[in-house]
Short mmCIF file of C-alpha atoms in Angstrom, two decimals:
data_model
loop_
_atom_site.label_atom_id
_atom_site.label_comp_id
_atom_site.label_asym_id
_atom_site.label_seq_id
_atom_site.Cartn_x
_atom_site.Cartn_y
_atom_site.Cartn_z
CA MET N 1 -22.05 -21.19 5.71
CA THR N 2 -19.90 -18.21 4.71
CA ALA N 3 -19.39 -17.80 0.98
CA THR N 4 -15.90 -17.36 -0.40
CA THR N 5 -14.59 -15.44 -3.38
CA ALA N 6 -12.59 -16.91 -6.23
CA THR N 7 -9.42 -15.78 -4.49
CA GLY N 8 -10.23 -17.80 -1.40
CA PHE N 9 -11.32 -14.96 0.89
CA SER N 10 -14.73 -14.98 2.53
CA ASP N 11 -17.41 -12.47 1.63
CA SER N 12 -17.25 -11.18 5.20
CA THR N 13 -13.51 -10.58 4.90
CA ALA N 14 -14.01 -8.75 1.61
CA SER N 15 -16.69 -6.57 3.21
CA ARG N 16 -14.50 -5.86 6.22
CA ALA N 17 -11.55 -4.93 4.00
CA ALA N 18 -13.70 -2.55 1.99
CA GLU N 19 -14.93 -0.81 5.15
CA ILE N 20 -11.57 -0.48 6.91
CA LEU N 21 -9.55 0.52 3.87
CA SER N 22 -12.14 3.14 2.91
CA ARG N 23 -11.54 5.22 6.02
CA PRO N 24 -9.87 8.62 5.43
CA VAL N 25 -6.68 9.60 7.24
CA SER N 26 -4.83 12.88 7.74
CA LEU N 27 -1.16 13.55 7.03
CA ASN N 28 -0.48 17.02 8.36
CA GLY N 29 -2.74 19.28 6.25
CA LEU N 30 -3.66 16.59 3.72
CA THR N 31 -6.71 14.36 4.02
CA VAL N 32 -6.16 11.09 2.17
CA PRO N 33 -9.56 9.66 1.19
CA ASN N 34 -8.69 6.04 2.03
CA ARG N 35 -5.88 3.86 3.39
CA ILE N 36 -4.50 2.60 0.05
CA VAL N 37 -1.19 4.03 -1.14
CA MET N 38 0.42 3.35 -4.49
CA ALA N 39 4.02 2.47 -3.67
CA PRO N 40 6.83 4.15 -5.64
CA MET N 41 8.07 1.90 -8.43
CA THR N 42 10.86 2.85 -10.80
CA ARG N 43 9.91 3.02 -14.47
CA ARG N 44 12.06 4.09 -17.40
CA PHE N 45 9.33 5.68 -19.50
CA SER N 46 10.35 9.35 -19.33
CA PRO N 47 12.87 10.14 -22.10
CA GLY N 48 14.97 13.13 -21.20
CA GLY N 49 13.61 12.89 -17.68
CA VAL N 50 10.28 14.34 -18.87
CA PRO N 51 7.03 12.61 -17.82
CA GLY N 52 4.83 12.59 -20.91
CA GLU N 53 1.17 11.95 -21.58
CA ASP N 54 1.59 8.21 -21.06
CA VAL N 55 2.88 8.91 -17.53
CA VAL N 56 -0.07 11.27 -16.93
CA GLY N 57 -2.45 8.49 -17.93
CA TYR N 58 -0.61 5.86 -15.90
CA TYR N 59 -1.11 7.72 -12.62
CA ALA N 60 -4.56 9.12 -13.45
CA ARG N 61 -5.91 5.61 -14.08
CA ARG N 62 -4.90 4.47 -10.59
CA ALA N 63 -6.35 7.60 -8.99
CA ALA N 64 -9.63 7.21 -10.87
CA ALA N 65 -9.83 3.62 -9.62
CA GLY N 66 -9.66 4.67 -5.99
CA VAL N 67 -6.01 4.82 -4.87
CA GLY N 68 -6.05 7.28 -1.99
CA LEU N 69 -2.44 8.46 -2.15
CA ILE N 70 -0.02 8.00 -5.03
CA VAL N 71 3.71 8.13 -4.35
CA THR N 72 5.39 8.58 -7.70
CA GLU N 73 8.32 6.61 -8.97
CA GLY N 74 11.63 8.00 -7.77
CA THR N 75 12.48 11.34 -9.38
CA TYR N 76 15.97 12.79 -9.46
CA VAL N 77 16.60 16.03 -7.59
CA GLY N 78 18.58 18.80 -9.26
CA HIS N 79 22.09 17.56 -8.61
CA GLU N 80 24.16 16.17 -11.48
CA SER N 81 25.21 13.07 -9.53
CA ALA N 82 21.64 12.21 -8.49
CA GLY N 83 20.82 9.61 -11.15
CA GLN N 84 21.93 7.00 -13.61
CA SER N 85 19.36 7.04 -16.43
CA ASP N 86 18.04 9.53 -18.94
CA ASP N 87 14.70 7.69 -19.00
CA ILE N 88 13.93 8.05 -15.30
CA PRO N 89 12.04 11.30 -14.57
CA ARG N 90 13.70 14.32 -13.02
CA PHE N 91 12.15 16.82 -10.65
CA HIS N 92 13.99 19.86 -11.93
CA GLY N 93 14.01 21.74 -15.22
CA ALA N 94 11.17 23.64 -16.88
CA GLU N 95 10.07 20.87 -19.25
CA GLN N 96 10.27 18.18 -16.59
CA LEU N 97 8.26 20.17 -14.04
CA ALA N 98 5.67 21.09 -16.66
CA GLY N 99 5.18 17.38 -17.28
CA TRP N 100 4.82 16.70 -13.58
CA ALA N 101 2.29 19.54 -13.22
CA LYS N 102 0.10 17.74 -15.77
CA VAL N 103 0.41 14.53 -13.73
CA ALA N 104 -0.71 16.26 -10.52
CA GLU N 105 -3.59 17.98 -12.30
CA ALA N 106 -4.84 14.71 -13.80
CA VAL N 107 -4.63 12.84 -10.51
CA HIS N 108 -6.60 15.57 -8.75
CA ALA N 109 -9.20 15.59 -11.52
CA ALA N 110 -9.61 11.85 -10.93
CA GLY N 111 -10.13 12.37 -7.19
CA GLY N 112 -6.73 11.27 -5.91
CA THR N 113 -3.81 12.78 -4.03
CA ILE N 114 -0.18 12.56 -5.08
CA VAL N 115 3.35 13.21 -3.80
CA PRO N 116 6.62 12.91 -5.75
CA GLN N 117 9.37 10.76 -4.35
CA LEU N 118 12.55 12.86 -4.33
CA TRP N 119 15.67 10.78 -4.93
CA HIS N 120 19.46 10.84 -5.07
CA ILE N 121 21.15 7.50 -5.68
CA GLY N 122 24.59 8.41 -4.32
CA MET N 123 27.25 5.71 -4.68
CA VAL N 124 24.95 3.39 -6.63
CA ARG N 125 25.88 5.50 -9.66
CA SER N 126 28.65 4.21 -11.97
CA ALA N 127 31.11 6.30 -13.95
CA GLY N 128 29.84 7.66 -17.24
CA GLU N 129 26.16 7.01 -16.66
CA PRO N 130 23.54 9.49 -17.87
CA PRO N 131 21.90 11.92 -17.57
CA TYR N 132 25.17 13.74 -16.74
CA ALA N 133 27.96 11.42 -17.83
CA ASP N 134 30.79 13.51 -16.35
CA ALA N 135 29.29 13.72 -12.87
CA PRO N 136 31.06 11.60 -10.25
CA ALA N 137 29.25 9.30 -7.87
CA VAL N 138 29.15 10.82 -4.40
CA GLY N 139 28.46 9.40 -0.97
CA PRO N 140 29.43 9.66 2.66
CA SER N 141 32.69 7.72 2.28
CA GLY N 142 33.01 6.67 -1.36
CA ILE N 143 31.79 3.15 -0.48
CA ARG N 144 29.08 1.36 -2.44
CA PRO N 145 26.25 -0.47 -0.63
CA ASP N 146 27.87 -3.81 -1.54
CA GLY N 147 30.92 -2.75 0.52
CA THR N 148 33.25 -2.12 -2.40
CA GLU N 149 35.00 1.15 -3.09
CA GLY N 150 33.34 2.86 -6.03
CA THR N 151 34.72 5.23 -8.62
CA GLY N 152 33.18 8.25 -6.89
CA LYS N 153 34.21 10.36 -3.93
CA ALA N 154 33.41 11.16 -0.33
CA MET N 155 31.27 14.27 -0.13
CA THR N 156 32.74 17.57 0.98
CA GLN N 157 30.75 20.11 2.97
CA ALA N 158 30.09 21.96 -0.29
CA ASP N 159 28.71 18.74 -1.80
CA LEU N 160 26.46 18.20 1.20
CA ASP N 161 25.14 21.74 1.01
CA GLU N 162 24.41 21.41 -2.72
CA VAL N 163 22.44 18.20 -2.26
CA ILE N 164 20.49 19.56 0.71
CA ALA N 165 19.59 22.62 -1.37
CA ALA N 166 18.54 20.40 -4.29
CA PHE N 167 16.06 18.49 -2.13
CA ALA N 168 14.67 21.75 -0.73
CA GLU N 169 14.30 23.27 -4.19
CA ALA N 170 12.52 20.17 -5.48
CA ALA N 171 10.11 20.21 -2.53
CA ALA N 172 9.32 23.87 -3.10
CA ALA N 173 8.70 23.12 -6.78
CA ALA N 174 6.37 20.26 -5.85
CA GLU N 175 4.19 22.58 -3.80
CA ARG N 176 4.32 25.28 -6.44
CA ILE N 177 3.10 23.03 -9.28
CA GLY N 178 0.29 21.49 -7.30
CA PHE N 179 1.46 18.32 -5.55
CA ASP N 180 0.02 17.39 -2.16
CA GLY N 181 3.28 16.72 -0.33
CA VAL N 182 6.67 15.10 -0.91
CA GLU N 183 8.35 11.83 -0.02
CA LEU N 184 12.11 11.79 0.64
CA HIS N 185 13.76 8.54 -0.47
CA GLY N 186 15.91 7.51 2.48
CA ALA N 187 15.74 3.75 1.86
CA HIS N 188 17.26 0.80 -0.02
CA GLY N 189 20.90 1.83 -0.02
CA TYR N 190 20.61 5.15 -1.87
CA LEU N 191 22.33 8.38 -0.81
CA ILE N 192 20.40 9.33 2.32
CA ASP N 193 20.43 5.71 3.47
CA GLN N 194 24.17 5.51 2.78
CA PHE N 195 24.65 8.13 5.49
CA LEU N 196 22.33 6.32 7.91
CA TRP N 197 24.03 2.93 7.56
CA SER N 198 27.38 2.16 9.21
CA GLY N 199 28.25 -0.13 6.30
CA THR N 200 28.61 2.84 3.94
CA ASN N 201 29.23 5.72 6.34
CA ARG N 202 32.82 5.66 7.65
CA ARG N 203 33.13 9.42 8.14
CA ALA N 204 35.05 10.84 11.10
CA ASP N 205 33.32 14.24 11.08
CA GLU N 206 29.95 15.24 12.54
CA TYR N 207 28.12 13.34 9.76
CA GLY N 208 29.57 9.99 10.79
CA GLY N 209 30.23 7.93 13.89
CA ASP N 210 27.38 6.74 16.11
CA LEU N 211 23.82 6.23 14.95
CA VAL N 212 22.60 9.67 15.97
CA SER N 213 25.50 11.38 14.19
CA ARG N 214 24.74 9.38 11.05
CA THR N 215 21.24 10.90 10.98
CA LYS N 216 22.61 14.46 10.70
CA PHE N 217 22.60 14.64 6.89
CA ALA N 218 19.08 13.21 6.62
CA ALA N 219 17.81 15.53 9.35
CA GLU N 220 19.33 18.54 7.60
CA ILE N 221 17.58 17.58 4.37
CA VAL N 222 14.29 17.23 6.23
CA ALA N 223 14.74 20.59 7.94
CA ALA N 224 15.60 22.32 4.66
CA VAL N 225 12.58 20.79 2.96
CA ARG N 226 10.35 21.72 5.89
CA ALA N 227 11.56 25.33 5.66
CA ALA N 228 11.01 25.45 1.89
CA VAL N 229 7.31 24.47 1.97
CA SER N 230 4.19 25.54 3.82
CA PRO N 231 3.76 24.33 7.42
CA SER N 232 0.77 22.17 6.45
CA PHE N 233 2.51 20.57 3.43
CA PRO N 234 3.21 16.91 4.27
CA VAL N 235 6.78 15.64 4.34
CA ILE N 236 7.03 11.83 4.22
CA PHE N 237 10.29 9.99 4.86
CA ARG N 238 10.82 6.51 3.42
CA TYR N 239 13.43 4.33 5.07
CA SER N 240 14.36 0.66 5.32
CA GLN N 241 16.61 -1.66 7.19
CA TRP N 242 17.48 -3.69 4.05
CA LYS N 243 19.49 -2.52 1.05
CA GLN N 244 19.22 -3.69 -2.53
CA GLU N 245 22.72 -5.14 -2.31
CA ALA N 246 22.49 -6.16 1.37
CA TYR N 247 19.12 -7.68 2.20
CA HIS N 248 20.14 -8.54 5.75
CA ALA N 249 21.54 -5.12 6.64
CA ARG N 250 20.05 -3.34 9.64
CA LEU N 251 20.16 0.26 10.76
CA ALA N 252 18.78 -0.61 14.19
CA GLU N 253 19.06 -3.85 16.15
CA SER N 254 16.60 -2.84 18.88
CA PRO N 255 13.67 -0.50 19.51
CA SER N 256 15.98 1.87 21.41
CA GLU N 257 18.33 2.12 18.44
CA LEU N 258 15.39 2.69 16.10
CA GLU N 259 14.15 5.46 18.37
CA ALA N 260 17.58 7.09 18.27
CA LEU N 261 17.45 6.99 14.47
CA LEU N 262 13.91 8.28 14.01
CA THR N 263 13.72 10.96 16.70
CA PRO N 264 16.02 13.48 14.95
CA LEU N 265 14.07 13.02 11.71
CA ALA N 266 10.71 13.53 13.38
CA SER N 267 12.06 16.58 15.21
CA ALA N 268 13.37 18.03 11.93
CA GLY N 269 9.90 17.99 10.41
CA VAL N 270 8.85 14.56 9.12
CA ASP N 271 5.05 14.27 9.16
CA ALA N 272 4.82 10.56 8.30
CA PHE N 273 7.18 7.63 7.84
CA HIS N 274 7.05 5.05 5.05
CA ALA N 275 8.71 1.96 6.52
CA SER N 276 9.84 -0.28 3.70
CA THR N 277 9.98 -4.00 4.41
CA ARG N 278 10.00 -6.93 2.04
CA ARG N 279 7.18 -8.75 3.90
CA TYR N 280 4.87 -6.64 6.02
CA TRP N 281 3.85 -9.48 8.35
CA HIS N 282 7.36 -10.11 9.72
CA PRO N 283 7.95 -8.84 13.29
CA GLU N 284 10.82 -6.35 13.37
CA PHE N 285 12.27 -7.20 16.78
CA ASP N 286 12.12 -10.24 19.06
CA GLY N 287 9.45 -10.17 21.72
CA SER N 288 6.84 -8.23 19.78
CA GLY N 289 4.62 -8.81 16.77
CA LEU N 290 4.95 -5.20 15.61
CA ASN N 291 6.38 -4.76 12.14
CA LEU N 292 8.72 -1.91 11.20
CA ALA N 293 5.87 0.52 10.51
CA GLY N 294 4.27 -0.42 13.82
CA TRP N 295 7.44 0.29 15.76
CA THR N 296 7.91 3.51 13.82
CA LYS N 297 4.50 4.82 14.83
CA LYS N 298 4.90 3.65 18.43
CA LEU N 299 8.28 5.35 18.84
CA THR N 300 7.56 8.63 17.03
CA GLY N 301 3.80 9.10 17.32
CA LYS N 302 3.78 9.92 13.60
CA PRO N 303 1.51 8.29 11.01
CA ALA N 304 3.15 5.29 9.37
CA ILE N 305 2.79 3.54 6.02
CA THR N 306 3.42 -0.19 5.86
CA VAL N 307 4.55 -1.96 2.69
CA GLY N 308 5.91 -5.32 1.66
CA SER N 309 4.25 -8.00 -0.47
CA VAL N 310 0.77 -6.61 0.08
CA GLY N 311 -1.55 -7.94 -2.59
CA LEU N 312 -4.65 -9.05 -0.65
CA ASN N 313 -4.54 -12.20 -2.74
CA GLY N 314 -2.96 -15.46 -1.62
CA ASP N 315 -1.67 -16.29 -5.08
CA PHE N 316 -0.05 -12.87 -5.34
CA ILE N 317 1.73 -13.22 -2.03
CA LYS N 318 3.06 -16.70 -2.76
CA ALA N 319 4.35 -15.59 -6.14
CA PHE N 320 6.00 -12.48 -4.76
CA VAL N 321 7.84 -14.11 -1.88
CA GLY N 322 8.87 -17.06 -4.02
CA GLU N 323 7.90 -19.70 -1.49
CA GLY N 324 5.00 -22.00 -0.79
CA ALA N 325 4.88 -21.53 2.96
CA ALA N 326 1.69 -20.18 4.48
CA VAL N 327 1.67 -16.49 5.33
CA LYS N 328 -0.61 -14.26 7.34
CA GLY N 329 -3.82 -13.49 5.48
CA ILE N 330 -5.71 -10.30 4.92
CA ASP N 331 -7.48 -10.50 8.28
CA ASP N 332 -4.14 -10.01 10.00
CA LEU N 333 -3.48 -6.86 7.95
CA LEU N 334 -6.94 -5.53 8.76
CA ASP N 335 -6.49 -6.30 12.46
CA ARG N 336 -3.29 -4.27 12.46
CA LEU N 337 -5.01 -1.34 10.79
CA GLU N 338 -7.90 -1.46 13.25
CA ASN N 339 -5.45 -1.62 16.14
CA GLU N 340 -3.74 1.47 14.69
CA GLU N 341 -0.39 -0.30 14.42
CA PHE N 342 0.05 1.72 11.23
CA ASP N 343 -2.17 4.05 9.22
CA LEU N 344 -1.82 3.33 5.51
CA VAL N 345 -0.96 0.35 3.34
CA ALA N 346 1.25 0.73 0.27
CA VAL N 347 0.65 -1.61 -2.65
CA GLY N 348 3.05 -2.07 -5.53
CA ARG N 349 2.95 -4.83 -8.09
CA ALA N 350 -0.73 -5.60 -7.68
CA LEU N 351 -1.47 -2.04 -8.84
CA LEU N 352 0.88 -2.43 -11.78
CA GLN N 353 -0.87 -5.57 -12.86
CA ASP N 354 -4.38 -4.19 -12.42
CA PRO N 355 -5.07 -0.43 -12.49
CA GLU N 356 -8.55 -1.21 -11.11
CA TRP N 357 -7.20 -3.12 -8.10
CA ALA N 358 -8.07 -0.48 -5.49
CA ALA N 359 -11.62 -0.06 -6.80
CA LYS N 360 -12.21 -3.80 -6.64
CA VAL N 361 -10.92 -4.01 -3.07
CA LEU N 362 -12.78 -0.92 -1.85
CA ASP N 363 -16.00 -2.26 -3.39
CA GLY N 364 -15.50 -5.70 -1.83
CA ARG N 365 -15.16 -7.27 -5.28
CA PHE N 366 -12.40 -9.70 -4.34
CA GLY N 367 -13.76 -12.21 -6.79
CA GLU N 368 -12.56 -9.97 -9.61
CA LEU N 369 -8.95 -9.93 -8.44
CA GLY N 370 -6.72 -12.01 -10.64
CA ALA N 371 -3.81 -14.15 -9.51
CA TYR N 372 -0.47 -12.36 -9.66
CA ASP N 373 1.25 -12.88 -13.01
CA PRO N 374 4.75 -11.35 -13.42
CA ALA N 375 4.36 -11.50 -17.19
CA SER N 376 1.53 -8.97 -16.95
CA LEU N 377 3.94 -6.30 -15.70
CA ARG N 378 5.80 -5.92 -18.99
CA THR N 379 3.74 -3.02 -20.24
CA LEU N 380 3.30 -1.19 -16.90
CA SER N 381 0.45 0.79 -18.45
#
């Protein structure tokens, strides 16, 4: 009879998970030591946009416990309209970059790899918000992701050029201070995604119109970033169908539409895609079991990161999705990895709750995984 762990998974499943997730993978010139990615999760623990020693320790603890690739919380690029908080880190400015250099150094010393997520929130910004209270919200058409007209403005060509340059400058800084790559935040209804989605992009110029035209701004950012860093420096692009204020929104209704969206980005220089879904086990299109990351890899040939309620713990999954219905277990996730549907698995809240989560999984110590408890996330240490 097969023994089971306290979390309900068999010893054989725990052993299989440890073996599969321990396999290294390459993203352009970077070798990631295993398949576990720490997903980017916004924190407001960087006063003045400066990551301090507590932030250094936060990421170093996860790297020391076996996370293969850390994607940092979103960091604002050097454009005054990029953010909405003075406690969210920035990826520009001497003091801010010095803080991030310490983060990268500590993660490397602990045996991990790390990329910053570069971010501009666009029309999500409200009037008067820090860190630059006088900066207007900007977006493709002055429309917020919830469909309302905001207090900002539609971007001019000069605005577009400034933002593209800000992403390129941040990417160059990331390589200069020792990071292993960059991730561009093109998901969840923020600026880049606002251009990709017809719900927020009503432009009549070359940056609006059909799906391919709506990729122009994103592709120009990718190309500028690619030109600003070394050829082997990985550029990851995160995207999603859903938006924070429109969970049922879709950029692509079919594989052919998704291919039209992704091809210009891959051609511009994306090395890997991070396909954000709320539940990784959901098929993306009718007629196939592939999820969004699976379709992304199939259509582009690029490595793909899956994400969405991954906790490798039944209690975690049930708590996260807020429902009691049965979901696909860990064996399904492992089957998908072995079948090369996608290449890496991003984990969020489980790693917030337990900094040692990756080490326990990679060692097959599923019995030491605790049930997901939202109250445990208050300190985010």
